[in-house]
XYZ file of C-alpha atoms in Angstrom:
365
model
C 5.911 19.558 -54.085
C 6.780 22.615 -51.974
C 7.380 24.824 -55.001
C 4.035 23.753 -56.513
C 2.247 24.600 -53.267
C 4.023 27.967 -53.102
C 3.096 28.749 -56.725
C -0.541 27.921 -55.951
C -0.447 30.260 -52.947
C 0.998 33.093 -55.048
C -1.630 32.547 -57.728
C -4.370 32.548 -55.095
C -3.000 35.746 -53.557
C -2.986 37.387 -56.976
C -6.635 36.470 -57.533
C -7.612 37.639 -54.036
C -5.846 40.985 -54.533
C -7.572 41.451 -57.882
C -10.968 40.743 -56.313
C -10.262 43.154 -53.455
C -9.175 45.891 -55.862
C -12.266 45.333 -58.031
C -14.615 45.578 -55.044
C -12.915 48.748 -53.791
C -12.842 50.452 -57.214
C -16.235 49.421 -58.619
C -18.011 49.023 -55.288
C -16.889 51.620 -52.760
C -15.262 53.960 -55.264
C -18.169 53.979 -57.679
C -20.660 54.410 -54.822
C -18.824 57.479 -53.510
C -18.435 58.849 -57.028
C -22.142 58.583 -57.800
C -23.177 59.887 -54.377
C -21.215 63.115 -54.842
C -21.454 63.359 -58.609
C -22.725 66.950 -58.585
C -19.716 68.213 -56.618
C -17.004 67.277 -59.100
C -15.762 69.904 -61.552
C -16.121 68.321 -64.071
C -17.582 64.918 -63.275
C -16.386 63.543 -66.609
C -12.794 63.569 -65.337
C -13.778 61.237 -62.494
C -15.391 58.795 -64.893
C -12.250 58.926 -67.048
C -10.114 58.083 -64.017
C -12.507 55.274 -63.086
C -12.361 53.909 -66.642
C -8.549 53.984 -66.625
C -8.386 51.979 -63.401
C -10.975 49.572 -64.751
C -8.902 49.057 -67.912
C -5.872 48.116 -65.823
C -7.930 45.640 -63.807
C -9.337 44.175 -67.019
C -5.770 43.723 -68.265
C -4.928 41.835 -65.084
C -7.924 39.553 -65.634
C -6.777 38.812 -69.196
C -3.236 38.067 -68.034
C -4.501 35.775 -65.267
C -6.602 33.794 -67.719
C -3.577 33.364 -70.017
C -1.249 32.570 -67.105
C 1.074 35.473 -67.857
C 2.509 38.525 -66.100
C 2.707 42.202 -67.045
C 6.409 42.205 -68.058
C 6.967 45.135 -70.477
C 3.427 46.439 -69.975
C 3.984 46.935 -66.240
C 5.469 50.429 -66.451
C 2.752 51.768 -68.798
C 0.102 50.276 -66.475
C 1.583 52.054 -63.427
C 1.724 55.264 -65.439
C -1.979 54.872 -66.232
C -2.794 54.331 -62.528
C -0.856 57.420 -61.386
C -2.309 59.428 -64.279
C -5.822 58.396 -63.268
C -5.086 59.521 -59.722
C -3.811 62.900 -60.927
C -6.834 63.312 -63.219
C -9.221 62.622 -60.358
C -7.491 65.161 -58.106
C -7.655 67.763 -60.865
C -11.463 67.682 -60.655
C -11.697 67.241 -56.882
C -13.526 69.915 -54.913
C -11.438 72.115 -52.630
C -10.691 70.901 -49.098
C -11.833 67.355 -49.942
C -8.523 65.505 -50.174
C -8.603 62.135 -48.331
C -12.316 62.504 -47.602
C -15.221 60.374 -48.741
C -15.410 62.390 -51.945
C -11.765 61.548 -52.711
C -12.609 58.035 -53.876
C -9.336 57.555 -55.801
C -7.255 57.904 -52.623
C -8.322 54.448 -51.424
C -8.759 52.831 -54.848
C -5.755 53.581 -57.053
C -3.406 52.189 -54.405
C -4.942 48.705 -54.736
C -4.840 48.775 -58.525
C -1.129 49.601 -58.442
C -0.424 46.767 -56.012
C -2.250 44.383 -58.348
C 0.155 45.312 -61.137
C 3.275 45.129 -58.931
C 2.353 42.083 -56.853
C 4.990 39.801 -58.419
C 7.732 42.433 -58.261
C 10.173 43.029 -55.367
C 8.743 44.762 -52.304
C 10.611 47.992 -53.013
C 8.592 48.456 -56.221
C 5.292 48.382 -54.305
C 6.687 50.709 -51.637
C 7.834 53.184 -54.300
C 4.410 53.156 -55.958
C 2.540 53.659 -52.682
C 4.817 56.578 -51.838
C 4.181 58.099 -55.273
C 0.442 57.678 -54.747
C 0.689 59.328 -51.331
C 2.741 62.224 -52.695
C 0.125 62.857 -55.391
C -2.557 63.273 -52.730
C -0.256 65.237 -50.413
C 0.767 67.700 -53.134
C -2.894 68.300 -53.953
C -3.571 68.914 -50.278
C -0.679 71.339 -49.867
C -1.099 73.224 -53.145
C -4.853 73.329 -53.816
C -6.377 72.787 -50.373
C -5.948 74.542 -47.084
C -3.302 72.473 -45.284
C -4.820 72.954 -41.849
C -3.915 70.837 -38.870
C -7.252 69.067 -39.159
C -6.711 68.334 -42.873
C -3.228 66.981 -42.260
C -4.483 64.814 -39.408
C -7.268 63.493 -41.633
C -4.730 62.752 -44.376
C -2.389 60.945 -41.962
C -5.231 58.879 -40.534
C -6.440 57.871 -43.981
C -2.918 57.028 -45.088
C -2.699 54.309 -42.441
C -5.226 52.157 -44.297
C -4.386 53.433 -47.782
C -0.737 52.408 -47.369
C -0.918 49.817 -44.596
C -3.337 47.260 -46.021
C -1.853 47.115 -49.552
C 1.623 47.067 -48.054
C 0.708 44.004 -45.964
C -0.404 42.236 -49.136
C 2.843 43.243 -50.877
C 4.890 41.950 -47.933
C 3.028 38.632 -48.066
C 3.695 38.384 -51.804
C 7.385 39.148 -51.238
C 7.583 36.434 -48.589
C 5.974 33.929 -50.947
C 8.355 34.975 -53.711
C 11.306 34.450 -51.366
C 9.963 31.067 -50.316
C 9.562 30.139 -53.978
C 13.159 31.097 -54.728
C 14.367 29.098 -51.718
C 12.249 26.099 -52.753
C 13.597 26.265 -56.308
C 17.171 26.477 -55.030
C 16.578 23.556 -52.674
C 15.042 21.540 -55.513
C 18.062 22.210 -57.730
C 20.406 21.222 -54.914
C 18.490 17.986 -54.330
C 18.620 17.183 -58.057
C 22.350 17.929 -58.082
C 22.926 15.597 -55.130
C 20.809 12.891 -56.739
C 22.752 13.201 -59.980
C 26.019 13.071 -58.055
C 24.913 9.995 -56.114
C 23.717 8.323 -59.318
C 27.058 9.086 -60.980
C 28.960 7.697 -58.006
C 26.832 4.547 -57.957
C 27.300 4.078 -61.704
C 31.061 4.557 -61.394
C 31.149 2.000 -58.565
C 29.111 -0.445 -60.639
C 31.495 -0.050 -63.568
C 34.516 -0.606 -61.319
C 32.965 -3.806 -59.987
C 32.145 -4.892 -63.529
C 35.704 -4.237 -64.692
C 37.119 -6.084 -61.717
C 34.882 -9.056 -62.529
C 36.063 -9.019 -66.140
C 39.713 -8.837 -65.114
C 39.335 -11.592 -62.526
C 38.490 -14.137 -65.257
C 41.903 -14.170 -66.953
C 44.119 -11.256 -65.944
C 44.232 -11.880 -62.200
C 45.017 -15.630 -62.526
C 47.784 -14.710 -64.986
C 49.289 -12.199 -62.570
C 48.992 -14.655 -59.704
C 50.778 -17.342 -61.778
C 53.615 -14.940 -62.569
C 53.817 -13.908 -58.909
C 53.991 -17.428 -57.421
C 56.328 -18.740 -60.159
C 53.915 -21.287 -61.630
C 54.129 -19.452 -64.982
C 57.425 -18.838 -66.759
C 57.783 -15.311 -68.170
C 60.116 -16.719 -70.865
C 57.452 -19.077 -72.149
C 56.116 -17.789 -75.530
C 52.610 -18.888 -74.623
C 52.787 -16.932 -71.363
C 54.094 -13.914 -73.226
C 51.246 -14.218 -75.701
C 48.716 -14.420 -72.859
C 50.288 -11.343 -71.268
C 50.038 -9.428 -74.550
C 46.380 -10.406 -74.962
C 45.483 -9.423 -71.422
C 47.374 -6.147 -71.761
C 45.374 -5.359 -74.893
C 42.150 -6.274 -73.143
C 42.993 -3.996 -70.233
C 43.804 -1.106 -72.574
C 40.526 -1.752 -74.384
C 38.646 -1.884 -71.084
C 40.036 1.479 -70.027
C 39.314 2.960 -73.471
C 35.644 1.967 -73.208
C 35.144 4.682 -70.577
C 36.416 7.450 -72.874
C 33.965 9.801 -74.576
C 34.977 9.872 -78.247
C 33.237 10.223 -81.589
C 34.143 6.710 -82.773
C 34.622 4.279 -79.857
C 35.449 1.330 -82.133
C 38.455 3.010 -83.761
C 39.500 4.444 -80.409
C 39.631 0.987 -78.809
C 41.395 -0.535 -81.838
C 44.117 2.099 -81.545
C 44.664 1.110 -77.926
C 44.894 -2.566 -78.921
C 47.392 -1.701 -81.648
C 49.430 0.357 -79.213
C 50.252 -2.745 -77.140
C 51.612 -4.531 -80.227
C 53.502 -1.419 -81.248
C 55.230 -1.318 -77.874
C 56.716 -4.780 -78.455
C 58.085 -3.793 -81.883
C 55.251 -4.814 -84.239
C 54.596 -2.298 -87.028
C 50.810 -1.887 -87.056
C 48.865 -0.079 -89.774
C 45.286 0.957 -89.075
C 43.030 1.826 -91.994
C 39.378 2.893 -91.717
C 36.909 3.392 -94.548
C 33.242 4.361 -94.507
C 30.888 5.413 -91.743
C 28.989 3.134 -89.424
C 26.739 3.347 -86.380
C 28.311 3.111 -82.941
C 28.283 -0.576 -81.931
C 27.288 -1.507 -78.388
C 30.078 -2.288 -75.932
C 29.576 -6.061 -76.174
C 29.734 -5.940 -79.977
C 32.873 -3.784 -79.915
C 34.516 -6.331 -77.657
C 33.777 -9.128 -80.116
C 35.055 -7.036 -83.034
C 38.284 -6.073 -81.287
C 38.886 -9.491 -79.709
C 39.893 -10.937 -83.071
C 42.355 -8.099 -83.628
C 44.062 -8.266 -80.247
C 44.297 -12.060 -80.458
C 46.260 -11.841 -83.719
C 48.312 -8.797 -82.678
C 49.431 -10.597 -79.527
C 51.164 -13.257 -81.708
C 52.370 -11.009 -84.569
C 56.092 -11.168 -85.136
C 56.906 -7.940 -86.966
C 54.029 -6.438 -88.919
C 50.238 -6.288 -89.000
C 47.516 -4.405 -90.803
C 44.108 -3.667 -89.287
C 41.288 -2.615 -91.603
C 37.882 -1.318 -90.620
C 35.234 -1.052 -93.329
C 31.589 -0.319 -92.707
C 28.312 1.385 -93.445
C 24.850 1.367 -91.912
C 24.314 -2.320 -92.798
C 27.673 -3.956 -92.098
C 30.832 -3.348 -90.061
C 33.935 -5.421 -90.817
C 37.124 -5.457 -88.732
C 39.942 -7.557 -90.218
C 43.594 -8.039 -89.376
C 46.507 -9.557 -91.335
C 49.748 -10.343 -89.519
C 52.832 -12.584 -89.662
C 52.160 -14.945 -86.824
C 51.522 -18.555 -86.009
C 48.102 -20.062 -86.458
C 45.665 -18.850 -83.825
C 42.228 -19.962 -82.791
C 39.413 -17.586 -83.699
C 37.558 -16.312 -80.624
C 33.916 -17.199 -80.192
C 31.706 -14.088 -80.294
C 29.044 -13.705 -77.649
C 26.996 -10.992 -79.335
C 24.201 -11.701 -81.775
C 25.029 -10.694 -85.327
C 28.825 -11.031 -85.008
C 30.710 -13.647 -87.064
C 34.436 -14.370 -86.964
C 36.411 -16.074 -89.744
C 40.116 -16.927 -89.910
C 42.531 -18.140 -92.611
C 46.135 -19.307 -92.240
C 48.690 -19.471 -95.065
C 52.383 -20.132 -94.435
C 53.363 -17.580 -91.799
C 50.457 -15.207 -92.361
C 47.100 -15.145 -90.600
C 43.988 -13.279 -91.714
C 41.073 -12.894 -89.332
C 37.843 -10.943 -89.802
C 34.986 -10.084 -87.437
C 31.743 -8.888 -89.070
C 28.746 -7.304 -87.461
C 25.371 -6.650 -89.055
C 23.334 -4.062 -87.098
C 19.729 -4.992 -86.522
C 17.289 -2.200 -87.444
């Protein structure tokens, strides 16, 4: 909100400066030019200087309407303003610098500030000094630099430099406030993003703890208090299943191209650690399943791998319409897990000492 208010203030200041420059150039400047028209040598040079300043102001109007700034045209515009000032002084009567006849002395300064209003303060100061030097050089070279003329020039310079400089200082302050507001806004957004990330990480930790508390924690408690025998094959099978689930749970937080294969590799790694030779084969391309669907697809695999005696083969086949995850292993008959996600089906077959289990998922368009 603060940066919007600051931008509105800067835009308003730009319009006000343009209006002030237009009144000074076409009001006061034109009035003085027409009042002393017969004293210029030639008068056409003064009208050329007036037209040049008017063209720059017209360019500012066009840029304001389009909501743009001068950018690469800024330097040519300043050159036009200083050239118009020099042209006016070339046709100025002798001993008339910084007088009422010298209309450009109090007009070109405002036009230059209009062009440089959104630039750093040093740019406006440099322009005003250049404008002052143009008038001073004309006074010293072509006029009689008397004490009275120098005093008149110094007195006029107070308003010629002072008032536009005040406007430039105000614009610089607004520009600084805008930069500070933008930096503060970025810092607030960074803190919000950090807080949101921390809250999301905390939520995921709580979710993982809740998932582990269903089966893993009771298993660990049973092993700790001696109510479960580590030598019992059923207990060992439960430990292998929970270990695979934990590895899968940790793998879900990884950022990978194919989360399903990544989590299956972690499930297979648990079986591999207990001496089961696991082959993983993937064919085709498929969309990334949601986390709940991936859990149903991998649950069948880790259930069989936890009971496998020596070898197992995991196959993933899929396309945009169907994803199939199957496992074949030498193990005792196991019960197929019940999927909780819509669109997932699990089938199992047992023959002699081999078990085949498949989980299939059909994405919904």
